[in-house]
PDB file of C-alpha atoms in Angstrom:
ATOM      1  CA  UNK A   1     -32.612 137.622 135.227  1.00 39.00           C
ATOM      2  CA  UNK A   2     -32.827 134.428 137.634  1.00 42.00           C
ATOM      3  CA  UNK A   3     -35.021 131.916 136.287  1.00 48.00           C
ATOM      4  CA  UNK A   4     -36.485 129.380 138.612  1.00 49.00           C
ATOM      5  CA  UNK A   5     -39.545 126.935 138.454  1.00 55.00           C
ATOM      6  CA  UNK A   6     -42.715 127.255 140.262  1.00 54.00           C
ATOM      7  CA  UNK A   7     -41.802 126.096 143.934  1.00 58.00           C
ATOM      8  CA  UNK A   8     -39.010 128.947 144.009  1.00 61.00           C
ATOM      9  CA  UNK A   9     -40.641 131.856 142.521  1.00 70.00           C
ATOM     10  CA  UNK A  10     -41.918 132.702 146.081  1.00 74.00           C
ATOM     11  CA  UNK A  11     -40.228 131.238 149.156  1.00 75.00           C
ATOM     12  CA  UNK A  12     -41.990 129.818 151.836  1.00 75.00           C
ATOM     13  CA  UNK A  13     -42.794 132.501 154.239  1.00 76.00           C
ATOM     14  CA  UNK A  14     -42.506 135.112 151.938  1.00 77.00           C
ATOM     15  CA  UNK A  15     -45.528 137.102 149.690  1.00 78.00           C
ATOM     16  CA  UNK A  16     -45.704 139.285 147.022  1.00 82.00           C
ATOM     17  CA  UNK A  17     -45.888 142.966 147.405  1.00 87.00           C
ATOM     18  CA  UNK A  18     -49.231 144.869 146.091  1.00 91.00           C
ATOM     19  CA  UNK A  19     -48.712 145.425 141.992  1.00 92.00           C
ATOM     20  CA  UNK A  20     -48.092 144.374 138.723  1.00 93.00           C
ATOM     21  CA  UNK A  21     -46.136 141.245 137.587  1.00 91.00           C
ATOM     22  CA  UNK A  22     -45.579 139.246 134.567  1.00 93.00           C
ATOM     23  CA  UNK A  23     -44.764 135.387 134.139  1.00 91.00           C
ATOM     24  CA  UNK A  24     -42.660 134.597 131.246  1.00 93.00           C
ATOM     25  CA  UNK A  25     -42.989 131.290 129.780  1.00 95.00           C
ATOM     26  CA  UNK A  26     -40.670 130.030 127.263  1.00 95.00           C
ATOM     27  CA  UNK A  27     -42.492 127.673 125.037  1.00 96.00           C
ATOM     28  CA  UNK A  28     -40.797 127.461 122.147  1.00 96.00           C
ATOM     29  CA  UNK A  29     -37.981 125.285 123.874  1.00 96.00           C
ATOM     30  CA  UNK A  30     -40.540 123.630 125.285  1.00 96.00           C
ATOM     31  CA  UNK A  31     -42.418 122.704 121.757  1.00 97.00           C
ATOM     32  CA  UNK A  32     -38.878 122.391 120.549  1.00 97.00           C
ATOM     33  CA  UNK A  33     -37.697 119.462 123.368  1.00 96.00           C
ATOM     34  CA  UNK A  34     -41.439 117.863 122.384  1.00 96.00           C
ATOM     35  CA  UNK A  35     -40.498 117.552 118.705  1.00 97.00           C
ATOM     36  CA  UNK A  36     -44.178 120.050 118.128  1.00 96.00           C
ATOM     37  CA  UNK A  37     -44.196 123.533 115.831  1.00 96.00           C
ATOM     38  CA  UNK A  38     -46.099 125.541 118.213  1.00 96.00           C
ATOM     39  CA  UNK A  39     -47.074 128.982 117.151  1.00 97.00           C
ATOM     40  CA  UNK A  40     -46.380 131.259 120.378  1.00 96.00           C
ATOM     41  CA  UNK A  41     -42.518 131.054 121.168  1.00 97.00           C
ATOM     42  CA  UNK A  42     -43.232 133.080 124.388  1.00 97.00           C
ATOM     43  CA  UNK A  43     -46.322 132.997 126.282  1.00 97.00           C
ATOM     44  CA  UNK A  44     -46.392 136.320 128.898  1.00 95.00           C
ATOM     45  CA  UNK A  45     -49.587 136.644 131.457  1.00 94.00           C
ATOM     46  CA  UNK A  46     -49.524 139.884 133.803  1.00 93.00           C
ATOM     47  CA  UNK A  47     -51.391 139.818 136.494  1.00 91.00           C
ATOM     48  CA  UNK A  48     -52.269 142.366 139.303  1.00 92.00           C
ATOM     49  CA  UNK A  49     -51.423 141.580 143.097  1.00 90.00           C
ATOM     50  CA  UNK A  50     -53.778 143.231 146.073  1.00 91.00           C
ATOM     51  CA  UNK A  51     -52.948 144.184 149.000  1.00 90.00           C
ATOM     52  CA  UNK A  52     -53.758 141.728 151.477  1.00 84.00           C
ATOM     53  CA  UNK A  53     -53.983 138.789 148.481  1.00 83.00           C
ATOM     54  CA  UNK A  54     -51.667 135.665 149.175  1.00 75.00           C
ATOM     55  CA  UNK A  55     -52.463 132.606 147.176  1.00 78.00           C
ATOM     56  CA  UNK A  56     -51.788 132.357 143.513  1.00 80.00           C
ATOM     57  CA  UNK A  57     -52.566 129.597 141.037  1.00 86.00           C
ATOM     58  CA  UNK A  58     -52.687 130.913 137.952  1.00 89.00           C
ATOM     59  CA  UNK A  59     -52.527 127.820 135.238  1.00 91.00           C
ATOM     60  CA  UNK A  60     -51.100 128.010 131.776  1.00 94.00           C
ATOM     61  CA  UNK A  61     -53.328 125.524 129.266  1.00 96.00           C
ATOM     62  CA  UNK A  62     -51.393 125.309 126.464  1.00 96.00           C
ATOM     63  CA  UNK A  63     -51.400 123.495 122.639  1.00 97.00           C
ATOM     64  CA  UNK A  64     -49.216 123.439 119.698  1.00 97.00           C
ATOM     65  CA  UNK A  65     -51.318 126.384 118.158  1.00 97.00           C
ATOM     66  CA  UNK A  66     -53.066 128.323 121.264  1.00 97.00           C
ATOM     67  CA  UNK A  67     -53.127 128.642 124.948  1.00 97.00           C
ATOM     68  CA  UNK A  68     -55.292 130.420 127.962  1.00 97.00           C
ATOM     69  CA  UNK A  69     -55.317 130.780 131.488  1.00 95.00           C
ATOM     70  CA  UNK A  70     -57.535 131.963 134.414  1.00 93.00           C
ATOM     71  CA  UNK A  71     -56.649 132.781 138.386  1.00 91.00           C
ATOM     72  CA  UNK A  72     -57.309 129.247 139.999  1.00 85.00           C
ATOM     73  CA  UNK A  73     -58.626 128.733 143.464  1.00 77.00           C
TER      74      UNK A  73
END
């Protein structure tokens, strides 16, 4: 699996076909590399894609000991 940060997840020019994907967040190393415990080693969100849909912001609010996130404008 490739990984990649946010500005090459999609290139410019290109969308996302209708369906279901899931962002994988690795927050363990994260917590690690900021000297925290957190709880949630990996953080997943799926989310649906519609047909005709092209903008995504979908943020990731996260703490040592929870997290949540919501589609963004």
């Amino acid at each position: 699996m490739k990984t990649a940060d946010a500005a090459e997840l999609v290139p410019d020019g290109a969308s996302l076909a209708a369906g279901a994907y899931r962002l994988s967040f690795d927050t363990g190393n994260y917590f690690a590399a900021c000297g925290v415990d957190g709880f949630y080693p990996v953080v997943e969100i799926l989310f649906r894609v519609r047909s005709g849909e092209s903008h995504f912001h979908i943020p990731l609010l996260l703490s040592p000991n929870g997290y949540t996130t919501y589609r963004g404008s």
